[in-house]
PDB file of C-alpha atoms and ligand atoms in Angstrom:
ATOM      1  CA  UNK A   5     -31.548   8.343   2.672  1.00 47.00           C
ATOM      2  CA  UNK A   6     -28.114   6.223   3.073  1.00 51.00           C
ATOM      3  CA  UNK A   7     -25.948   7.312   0.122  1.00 58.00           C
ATOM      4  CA  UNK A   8     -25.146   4.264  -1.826  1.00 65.00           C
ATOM      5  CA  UNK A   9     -21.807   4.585  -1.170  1.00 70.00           C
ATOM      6  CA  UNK A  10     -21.689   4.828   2.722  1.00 76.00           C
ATOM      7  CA  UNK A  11     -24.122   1.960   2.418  1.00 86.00           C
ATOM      8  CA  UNK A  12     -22.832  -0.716   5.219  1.00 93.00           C
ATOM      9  CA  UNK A  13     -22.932  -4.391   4.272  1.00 95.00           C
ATOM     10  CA  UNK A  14     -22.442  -8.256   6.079  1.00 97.00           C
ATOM     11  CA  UNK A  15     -21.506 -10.798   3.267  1.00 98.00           C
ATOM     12  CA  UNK A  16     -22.000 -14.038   4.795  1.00 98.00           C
ATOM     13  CA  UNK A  17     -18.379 -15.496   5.254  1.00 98.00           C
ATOM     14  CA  UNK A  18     -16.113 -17.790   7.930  1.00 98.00           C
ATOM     15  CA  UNK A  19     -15.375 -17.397  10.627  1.00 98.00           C
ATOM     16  CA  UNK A  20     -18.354 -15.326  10.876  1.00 98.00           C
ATOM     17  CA  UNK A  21     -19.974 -12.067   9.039  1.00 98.00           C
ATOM     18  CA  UNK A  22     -18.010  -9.614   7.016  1.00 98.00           C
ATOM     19  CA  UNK A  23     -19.235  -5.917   7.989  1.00 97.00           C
ATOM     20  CA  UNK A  24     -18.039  -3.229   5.809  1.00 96.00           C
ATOM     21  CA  UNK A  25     -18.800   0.356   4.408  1.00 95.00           C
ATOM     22  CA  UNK A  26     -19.069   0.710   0.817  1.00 94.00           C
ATOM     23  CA  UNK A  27     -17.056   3.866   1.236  1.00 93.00           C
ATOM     24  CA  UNK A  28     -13.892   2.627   3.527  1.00 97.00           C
ATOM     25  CA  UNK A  29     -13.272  -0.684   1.306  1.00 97.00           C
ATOM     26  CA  UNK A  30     -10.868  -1.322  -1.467  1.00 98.00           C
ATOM     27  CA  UNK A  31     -10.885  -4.331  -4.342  1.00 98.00           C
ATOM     28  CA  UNK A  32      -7.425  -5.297  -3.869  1.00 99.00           C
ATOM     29  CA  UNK A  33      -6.445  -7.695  -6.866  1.00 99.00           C
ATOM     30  CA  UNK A  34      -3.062  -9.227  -6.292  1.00 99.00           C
ATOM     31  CA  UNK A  35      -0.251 -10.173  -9.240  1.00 98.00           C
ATOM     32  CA  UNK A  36      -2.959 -11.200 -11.854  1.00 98.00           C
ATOM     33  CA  UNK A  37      -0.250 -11.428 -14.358  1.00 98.00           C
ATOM     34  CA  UNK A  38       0.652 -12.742 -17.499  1.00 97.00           C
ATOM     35  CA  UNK A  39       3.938 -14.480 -16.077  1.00 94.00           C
ATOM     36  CA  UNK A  40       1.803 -16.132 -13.312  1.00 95.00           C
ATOM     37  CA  UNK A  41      -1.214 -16.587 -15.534  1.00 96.00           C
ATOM     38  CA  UNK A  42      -0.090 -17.777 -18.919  1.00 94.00           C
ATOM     39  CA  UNK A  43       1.826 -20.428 -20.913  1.00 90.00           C
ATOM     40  CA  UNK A  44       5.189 -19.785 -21.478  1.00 82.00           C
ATOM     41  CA  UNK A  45       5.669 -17.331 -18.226  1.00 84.00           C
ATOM     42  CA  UNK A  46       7.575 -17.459 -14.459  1.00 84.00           C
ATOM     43  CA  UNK A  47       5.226 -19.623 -12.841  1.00 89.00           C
ATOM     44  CA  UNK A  48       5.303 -22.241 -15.644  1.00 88.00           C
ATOM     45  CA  UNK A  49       9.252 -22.078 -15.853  1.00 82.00           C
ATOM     46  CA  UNK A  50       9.063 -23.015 -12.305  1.00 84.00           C
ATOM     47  CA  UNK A  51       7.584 -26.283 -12.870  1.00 88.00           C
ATOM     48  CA  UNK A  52       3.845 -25.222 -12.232  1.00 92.00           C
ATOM     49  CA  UNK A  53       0.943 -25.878 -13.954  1.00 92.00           C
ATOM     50  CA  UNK A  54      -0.384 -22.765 -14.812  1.00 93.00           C
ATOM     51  CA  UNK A  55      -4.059 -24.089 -16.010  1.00 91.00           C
ATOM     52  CA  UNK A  56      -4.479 -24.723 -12.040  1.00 91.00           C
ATOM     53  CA  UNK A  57      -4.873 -20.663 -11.979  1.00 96.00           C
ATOM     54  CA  UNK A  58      -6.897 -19.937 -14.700  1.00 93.00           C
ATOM     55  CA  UNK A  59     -10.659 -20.332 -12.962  1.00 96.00           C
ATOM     56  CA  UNK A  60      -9.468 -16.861 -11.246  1.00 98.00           C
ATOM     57  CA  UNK A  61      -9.891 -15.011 -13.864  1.00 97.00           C
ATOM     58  CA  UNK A  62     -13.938 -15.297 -14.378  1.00 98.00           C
ATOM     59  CA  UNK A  63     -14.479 -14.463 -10.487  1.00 98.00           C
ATOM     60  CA  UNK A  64     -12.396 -11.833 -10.580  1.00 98.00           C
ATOM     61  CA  UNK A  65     -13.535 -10.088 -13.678  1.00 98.00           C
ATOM     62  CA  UNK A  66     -17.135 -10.252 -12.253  1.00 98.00           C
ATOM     63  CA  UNK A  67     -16.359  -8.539  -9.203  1.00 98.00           C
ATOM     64  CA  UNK A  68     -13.907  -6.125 -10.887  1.00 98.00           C
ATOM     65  CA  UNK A  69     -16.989  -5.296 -13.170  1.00 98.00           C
ATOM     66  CA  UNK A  70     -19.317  -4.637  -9.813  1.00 98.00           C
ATOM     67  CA  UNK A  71     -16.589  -2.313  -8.090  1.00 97.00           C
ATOM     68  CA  UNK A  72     -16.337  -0.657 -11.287  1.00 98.00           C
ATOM     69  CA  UNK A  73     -20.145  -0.288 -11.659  1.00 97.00           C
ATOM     70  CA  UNK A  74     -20.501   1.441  -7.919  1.00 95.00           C
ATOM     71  CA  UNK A  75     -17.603   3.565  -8.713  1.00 95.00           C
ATOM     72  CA  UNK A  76     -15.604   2.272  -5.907  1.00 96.00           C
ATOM     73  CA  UNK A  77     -11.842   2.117  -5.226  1.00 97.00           C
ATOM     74  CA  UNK A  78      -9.820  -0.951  -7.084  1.00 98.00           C
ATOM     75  CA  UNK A  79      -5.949  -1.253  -6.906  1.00 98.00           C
ATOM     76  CA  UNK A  80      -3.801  -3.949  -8.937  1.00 99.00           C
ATOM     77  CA  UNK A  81      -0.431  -5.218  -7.661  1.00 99.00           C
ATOM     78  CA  UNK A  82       2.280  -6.513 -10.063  1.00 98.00           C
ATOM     79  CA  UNK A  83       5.197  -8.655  -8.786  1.00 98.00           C
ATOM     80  CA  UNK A  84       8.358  -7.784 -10.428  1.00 98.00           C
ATOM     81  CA  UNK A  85      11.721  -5.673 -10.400  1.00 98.00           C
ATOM     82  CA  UNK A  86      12.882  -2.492 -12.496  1.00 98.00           C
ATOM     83  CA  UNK A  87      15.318  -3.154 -15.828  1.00 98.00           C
ATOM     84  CA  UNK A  88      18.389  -2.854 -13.833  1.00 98.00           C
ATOM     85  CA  UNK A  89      17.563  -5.022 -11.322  1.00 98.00           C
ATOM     86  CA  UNK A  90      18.778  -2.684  -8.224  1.00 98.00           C
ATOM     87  CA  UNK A  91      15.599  -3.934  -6.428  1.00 98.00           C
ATOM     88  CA  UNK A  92      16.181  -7.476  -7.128  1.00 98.00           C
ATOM     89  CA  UNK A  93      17.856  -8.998  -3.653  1.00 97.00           C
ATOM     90  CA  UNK A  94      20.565 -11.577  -5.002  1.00 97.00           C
ATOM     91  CA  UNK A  95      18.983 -14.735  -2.926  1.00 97.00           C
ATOM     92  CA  UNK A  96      15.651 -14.161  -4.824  1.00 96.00           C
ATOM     93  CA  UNK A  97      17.454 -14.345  -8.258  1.00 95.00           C
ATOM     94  CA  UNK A  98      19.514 -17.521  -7.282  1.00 94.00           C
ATOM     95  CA  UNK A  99      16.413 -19.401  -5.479  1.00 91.00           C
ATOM     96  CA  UNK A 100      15.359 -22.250  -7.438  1.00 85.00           C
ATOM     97  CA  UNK A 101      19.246 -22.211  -8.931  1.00 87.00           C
ATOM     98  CA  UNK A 102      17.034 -22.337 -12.236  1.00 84.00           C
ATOM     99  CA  UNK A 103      18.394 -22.160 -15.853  1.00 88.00           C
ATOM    100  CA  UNK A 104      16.738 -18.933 -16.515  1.00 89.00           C
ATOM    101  CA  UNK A 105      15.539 -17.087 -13.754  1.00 91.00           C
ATOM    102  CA  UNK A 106      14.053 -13.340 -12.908  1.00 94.00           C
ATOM    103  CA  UNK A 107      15.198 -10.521 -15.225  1.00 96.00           C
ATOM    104  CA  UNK A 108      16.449 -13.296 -18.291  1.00 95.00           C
ATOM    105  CA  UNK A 109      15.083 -13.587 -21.406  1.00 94.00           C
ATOM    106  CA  UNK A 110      11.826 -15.266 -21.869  1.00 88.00           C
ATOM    107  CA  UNK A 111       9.092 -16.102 -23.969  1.00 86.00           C
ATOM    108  CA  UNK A 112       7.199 -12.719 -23.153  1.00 93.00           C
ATOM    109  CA  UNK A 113      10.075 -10.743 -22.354  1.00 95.00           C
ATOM    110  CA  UNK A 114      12.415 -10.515 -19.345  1.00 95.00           C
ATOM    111  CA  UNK A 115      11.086 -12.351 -16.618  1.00 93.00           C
ATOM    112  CA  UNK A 116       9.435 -10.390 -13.854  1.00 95.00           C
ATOM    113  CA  UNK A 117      10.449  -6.762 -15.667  1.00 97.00           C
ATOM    114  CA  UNK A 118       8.422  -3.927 -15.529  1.00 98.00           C
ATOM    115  CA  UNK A 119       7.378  -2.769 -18.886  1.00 98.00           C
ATOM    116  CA  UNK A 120       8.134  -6.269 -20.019  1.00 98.00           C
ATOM    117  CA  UNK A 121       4.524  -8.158 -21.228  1.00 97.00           C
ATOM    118  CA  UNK A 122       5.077 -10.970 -19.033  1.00 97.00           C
ATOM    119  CA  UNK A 123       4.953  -8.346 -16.256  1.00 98.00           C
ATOM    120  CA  UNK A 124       1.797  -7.178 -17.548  1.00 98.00           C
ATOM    121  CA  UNK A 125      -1.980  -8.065 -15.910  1.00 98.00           C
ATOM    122  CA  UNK A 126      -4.226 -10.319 -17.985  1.00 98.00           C
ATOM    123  CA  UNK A 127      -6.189  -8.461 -20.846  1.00 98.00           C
ATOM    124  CA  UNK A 128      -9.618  -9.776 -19.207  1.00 98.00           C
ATOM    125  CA  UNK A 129      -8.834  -7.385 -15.802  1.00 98.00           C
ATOM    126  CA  UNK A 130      -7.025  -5.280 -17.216  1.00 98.00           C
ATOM    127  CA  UNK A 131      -6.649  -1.592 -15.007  1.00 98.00           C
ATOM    128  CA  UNK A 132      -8.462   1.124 -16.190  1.00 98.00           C
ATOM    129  CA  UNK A 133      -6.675   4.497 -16.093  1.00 98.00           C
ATOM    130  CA  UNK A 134      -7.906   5.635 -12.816  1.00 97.00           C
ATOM    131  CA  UNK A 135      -7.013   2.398 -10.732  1.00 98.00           C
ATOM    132  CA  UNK A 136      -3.420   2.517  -9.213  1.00 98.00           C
ATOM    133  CA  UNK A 137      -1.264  -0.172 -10.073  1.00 98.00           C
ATOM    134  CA  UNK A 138       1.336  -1.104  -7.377  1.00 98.00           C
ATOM    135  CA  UNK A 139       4.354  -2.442  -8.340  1.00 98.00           C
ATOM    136  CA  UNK A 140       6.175  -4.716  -5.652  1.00 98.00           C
ATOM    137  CA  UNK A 141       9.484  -6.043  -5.367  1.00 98.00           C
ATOM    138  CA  UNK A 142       8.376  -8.348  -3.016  1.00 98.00           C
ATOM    139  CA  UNK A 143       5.260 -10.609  -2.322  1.00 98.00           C
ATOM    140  CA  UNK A 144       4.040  -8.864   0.268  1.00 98.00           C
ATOM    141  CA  UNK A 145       1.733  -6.153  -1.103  1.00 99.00           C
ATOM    142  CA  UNK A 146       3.087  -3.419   1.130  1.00 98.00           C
ATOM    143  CA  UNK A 147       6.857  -4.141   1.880  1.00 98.00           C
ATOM    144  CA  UNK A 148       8.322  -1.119  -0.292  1.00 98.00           C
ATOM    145  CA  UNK A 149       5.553   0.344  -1.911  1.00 98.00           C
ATOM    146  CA  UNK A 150       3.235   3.843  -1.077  1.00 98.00           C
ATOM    147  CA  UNK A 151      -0.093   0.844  -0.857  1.00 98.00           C
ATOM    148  CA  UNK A 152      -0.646   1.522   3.173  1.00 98.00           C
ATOM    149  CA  UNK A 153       0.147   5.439   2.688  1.00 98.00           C
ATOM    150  CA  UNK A 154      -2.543   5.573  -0.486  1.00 98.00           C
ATOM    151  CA  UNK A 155      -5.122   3.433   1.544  1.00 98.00           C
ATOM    152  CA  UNK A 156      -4.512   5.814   4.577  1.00 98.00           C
ATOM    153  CA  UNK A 157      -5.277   8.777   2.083  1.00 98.00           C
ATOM    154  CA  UNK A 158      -8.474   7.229   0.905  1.00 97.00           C
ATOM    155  CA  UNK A 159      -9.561   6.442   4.489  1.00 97.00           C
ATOM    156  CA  UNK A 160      -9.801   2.749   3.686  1.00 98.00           C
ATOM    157  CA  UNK A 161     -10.217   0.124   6.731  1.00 98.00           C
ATOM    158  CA  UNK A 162     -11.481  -3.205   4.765  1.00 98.00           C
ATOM    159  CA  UNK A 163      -9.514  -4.507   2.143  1.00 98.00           C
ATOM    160  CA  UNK A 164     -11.440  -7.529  -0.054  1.00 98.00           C
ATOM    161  CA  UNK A 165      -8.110  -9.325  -1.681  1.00 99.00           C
ATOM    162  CA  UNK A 166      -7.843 -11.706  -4.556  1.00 99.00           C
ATOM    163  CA  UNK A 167      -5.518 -12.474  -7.457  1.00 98.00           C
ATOM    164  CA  UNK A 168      -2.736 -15.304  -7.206  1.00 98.00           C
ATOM    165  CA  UNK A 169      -1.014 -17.266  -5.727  1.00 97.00           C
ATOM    166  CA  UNK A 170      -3.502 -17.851  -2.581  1.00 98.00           C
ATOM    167  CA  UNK A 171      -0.588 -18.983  -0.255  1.00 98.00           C
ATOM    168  CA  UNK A 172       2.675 -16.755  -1.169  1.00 98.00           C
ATOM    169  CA  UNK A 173       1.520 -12.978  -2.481  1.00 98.00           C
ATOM    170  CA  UNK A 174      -2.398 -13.217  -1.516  1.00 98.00           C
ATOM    171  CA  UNK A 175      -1.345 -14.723   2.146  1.00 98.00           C
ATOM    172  CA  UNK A 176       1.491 -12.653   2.681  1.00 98.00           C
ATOM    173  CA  UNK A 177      -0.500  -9.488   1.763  1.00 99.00           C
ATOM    174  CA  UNK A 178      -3.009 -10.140   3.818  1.00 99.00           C
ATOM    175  CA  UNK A 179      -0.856 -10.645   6.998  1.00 98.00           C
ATOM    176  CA  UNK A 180       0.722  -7.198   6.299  1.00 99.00           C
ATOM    177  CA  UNK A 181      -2.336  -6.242   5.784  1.00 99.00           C
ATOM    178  CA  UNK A 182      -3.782  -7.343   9.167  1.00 98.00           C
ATOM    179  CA  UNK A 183      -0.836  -6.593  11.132  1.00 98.00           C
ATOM    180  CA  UNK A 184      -1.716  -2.522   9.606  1.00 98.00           C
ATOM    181  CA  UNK A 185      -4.851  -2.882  10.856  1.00 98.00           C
ATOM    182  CA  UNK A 186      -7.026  -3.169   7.424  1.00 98.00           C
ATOM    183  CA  UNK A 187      -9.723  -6.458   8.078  1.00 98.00           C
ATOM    184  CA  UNK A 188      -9.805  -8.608   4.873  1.00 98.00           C
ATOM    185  CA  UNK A 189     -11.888 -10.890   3.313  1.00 98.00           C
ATOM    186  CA  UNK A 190     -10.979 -13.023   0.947  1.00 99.00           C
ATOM    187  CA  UNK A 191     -13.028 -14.647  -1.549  1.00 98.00           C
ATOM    188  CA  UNK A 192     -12.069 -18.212  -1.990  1.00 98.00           C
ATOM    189  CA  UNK A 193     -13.215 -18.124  -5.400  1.00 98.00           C
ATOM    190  CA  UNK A 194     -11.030 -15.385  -6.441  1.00 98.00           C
ATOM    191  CA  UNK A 195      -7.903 -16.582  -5.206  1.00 98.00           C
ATOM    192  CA  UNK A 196      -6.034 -19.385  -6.985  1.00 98.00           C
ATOM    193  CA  UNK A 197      -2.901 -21.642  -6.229  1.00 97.00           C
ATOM    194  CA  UNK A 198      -1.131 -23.710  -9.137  1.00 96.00           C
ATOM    195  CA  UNK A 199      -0.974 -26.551  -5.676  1.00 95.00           C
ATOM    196  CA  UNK A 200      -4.812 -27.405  -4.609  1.00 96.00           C
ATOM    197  CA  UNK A 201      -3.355 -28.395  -1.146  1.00 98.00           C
ATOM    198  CA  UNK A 202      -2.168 -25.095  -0.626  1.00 98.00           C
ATOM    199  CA  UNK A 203      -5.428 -23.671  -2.219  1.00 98.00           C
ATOM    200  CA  UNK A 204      -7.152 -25.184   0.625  1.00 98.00           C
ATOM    201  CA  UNK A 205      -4.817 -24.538   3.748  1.00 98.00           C
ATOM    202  CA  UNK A 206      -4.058 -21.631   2.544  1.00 98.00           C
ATOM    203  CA  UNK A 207      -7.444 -20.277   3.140  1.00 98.00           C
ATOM    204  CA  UNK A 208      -7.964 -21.865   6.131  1.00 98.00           C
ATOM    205  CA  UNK A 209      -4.776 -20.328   7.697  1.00 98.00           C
ATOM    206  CA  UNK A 210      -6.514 -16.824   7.152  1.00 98.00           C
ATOM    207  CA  UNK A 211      -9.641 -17.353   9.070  1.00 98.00           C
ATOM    208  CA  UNK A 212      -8.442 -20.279  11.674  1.00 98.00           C
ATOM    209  CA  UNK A 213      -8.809 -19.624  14.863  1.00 98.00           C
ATOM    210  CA  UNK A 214     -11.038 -16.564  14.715  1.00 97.00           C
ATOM    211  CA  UNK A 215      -9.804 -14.940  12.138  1.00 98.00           C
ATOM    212  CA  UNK A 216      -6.506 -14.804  12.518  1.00 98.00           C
ATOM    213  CA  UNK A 217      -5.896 -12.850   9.603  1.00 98.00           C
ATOM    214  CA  UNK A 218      -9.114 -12.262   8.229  1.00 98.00           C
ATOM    215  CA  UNK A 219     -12.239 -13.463   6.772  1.00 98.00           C
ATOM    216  CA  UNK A 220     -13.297 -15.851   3.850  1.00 99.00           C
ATOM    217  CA  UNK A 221     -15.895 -15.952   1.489  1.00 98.00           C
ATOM    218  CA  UNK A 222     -17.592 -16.071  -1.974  1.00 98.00           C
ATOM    219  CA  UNK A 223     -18.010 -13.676  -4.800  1.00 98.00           C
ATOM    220  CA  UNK A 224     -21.160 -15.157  -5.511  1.00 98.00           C
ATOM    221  CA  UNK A 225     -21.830 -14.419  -1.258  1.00 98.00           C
ATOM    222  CA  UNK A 226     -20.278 -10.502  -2.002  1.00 98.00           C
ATOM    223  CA  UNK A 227     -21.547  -9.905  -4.801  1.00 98.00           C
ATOM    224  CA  UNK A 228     -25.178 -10.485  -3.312  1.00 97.00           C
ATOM    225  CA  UNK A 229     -24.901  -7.904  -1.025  1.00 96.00           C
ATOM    226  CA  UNK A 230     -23.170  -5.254  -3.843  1.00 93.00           C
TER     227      UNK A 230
HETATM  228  C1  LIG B  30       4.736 -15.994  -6.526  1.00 63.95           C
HETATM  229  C2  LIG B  30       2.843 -14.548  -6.251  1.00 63.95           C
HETATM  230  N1  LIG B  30       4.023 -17.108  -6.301  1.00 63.95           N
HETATM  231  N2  LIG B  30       2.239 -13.524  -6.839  1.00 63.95           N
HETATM  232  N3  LIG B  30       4.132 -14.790  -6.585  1.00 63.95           N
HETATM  233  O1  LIG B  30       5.931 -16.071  -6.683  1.00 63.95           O
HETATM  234  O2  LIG B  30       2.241 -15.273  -5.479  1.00 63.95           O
END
């Protein structure tokens, strides 16, 4: 008998099938954060309407709960800098030339700050003790963190990534991702943008031309096959 978790799947996606092994792929939830998510954080000081994100959170939580269930691996990324700022590269705090920009005060906290509660994931998906939590300085999930070195530990070759924003820390992950050689799917569902243009291209720039960076799906379609 197949253990369940070497069980291999196909989730019906574009360009074509998603294979993967229960026991080589990782729930990789990207920046699901209050200062992305919420009223009153980064993303809505930058002019973005942050409502445009909130359908995410449903998806994800269902999925989160069915990784959870099987017992297999899940890893949250959070966007943001340390309190002194010595990770912060001067041309990201001066793009936008806003007002009040990364590490200033806001209304929950210092903007983009670990420990801050703008910093912090949304209650609903919340980490559980046992599920890393990568911070980033960057929007690339891997550019100066121990991600592809703890994925490399845990033997993991598929990556399934959501979380926000679809076309700058989802799409960038998943082209470090692919360039590491990890395949990803991403469900479409999952992923959110606060610009449905983007939403849209942004998706289709990860599994144009046959696959160039990955695959995309459902997590209705995934979680059929769970
Ligand atoms: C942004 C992100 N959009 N998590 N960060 O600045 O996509």
């Amino acid at each position: 008998m197949i253990m369940e978790t070497t069980r291999s799947v196909t989730v019906e996606a574009e360009p074509y099938p998603f294979e993967f092994s229960l026991a080589t792929c990782a729930l990789l939830i990207i920046d699901m954060q209050r200062d992305f998510l919420e009223p009153g954080g980064f993303g809505e000081m930058l002019g973005n309407d942050v409502s445009q994100l909130r359908s995410t959170s449903e998806p994800n939580r269902r999925l989160l709960a069915a990784w959870r269930s099987k017992q297999l691996p899940v890893m949250h990324t959070r966007e943001g800098h340390r309190p002194d700022l010595m990770d912060l590269p001067p041309a990201k705090k001066m793009r936008g030339r806003g007002k009040t920009t990364i590490g200033d005060k806001g209304p929950m906290g210092r903007i983009l700050v670990r420990g801050e509660a703008g910093h912090d994931i949304i209650p609903e998906l919340y980490p559980l003790p046992s599920e890393p939590v990568i911070d980033k300085p960057g929007k690339g999930a891997f550019f100066a963190t121990d991600l592809h070195a703890m994925l490399q530990n845990r033997g993991i070759q598929q990556l399934i990534v959501t979380g926000v924003t679809t076309e700058v820390c989802v799409n960038t992950t998943v082209r470090e991702a692919n360039d590491r050689g990890y395949d990803c799917l991403v469900p479409s569902d999952c992923v959110g943008s606060y610009f449905p243009e983007f939403q849209a291209v942004g998706l289709k720039m990860i599994k144009a031309q046959g696959g160039i960076f990955g695959w995309v799906s459902s997590s209705e379609k995934l979680l059929a096959v769970l």
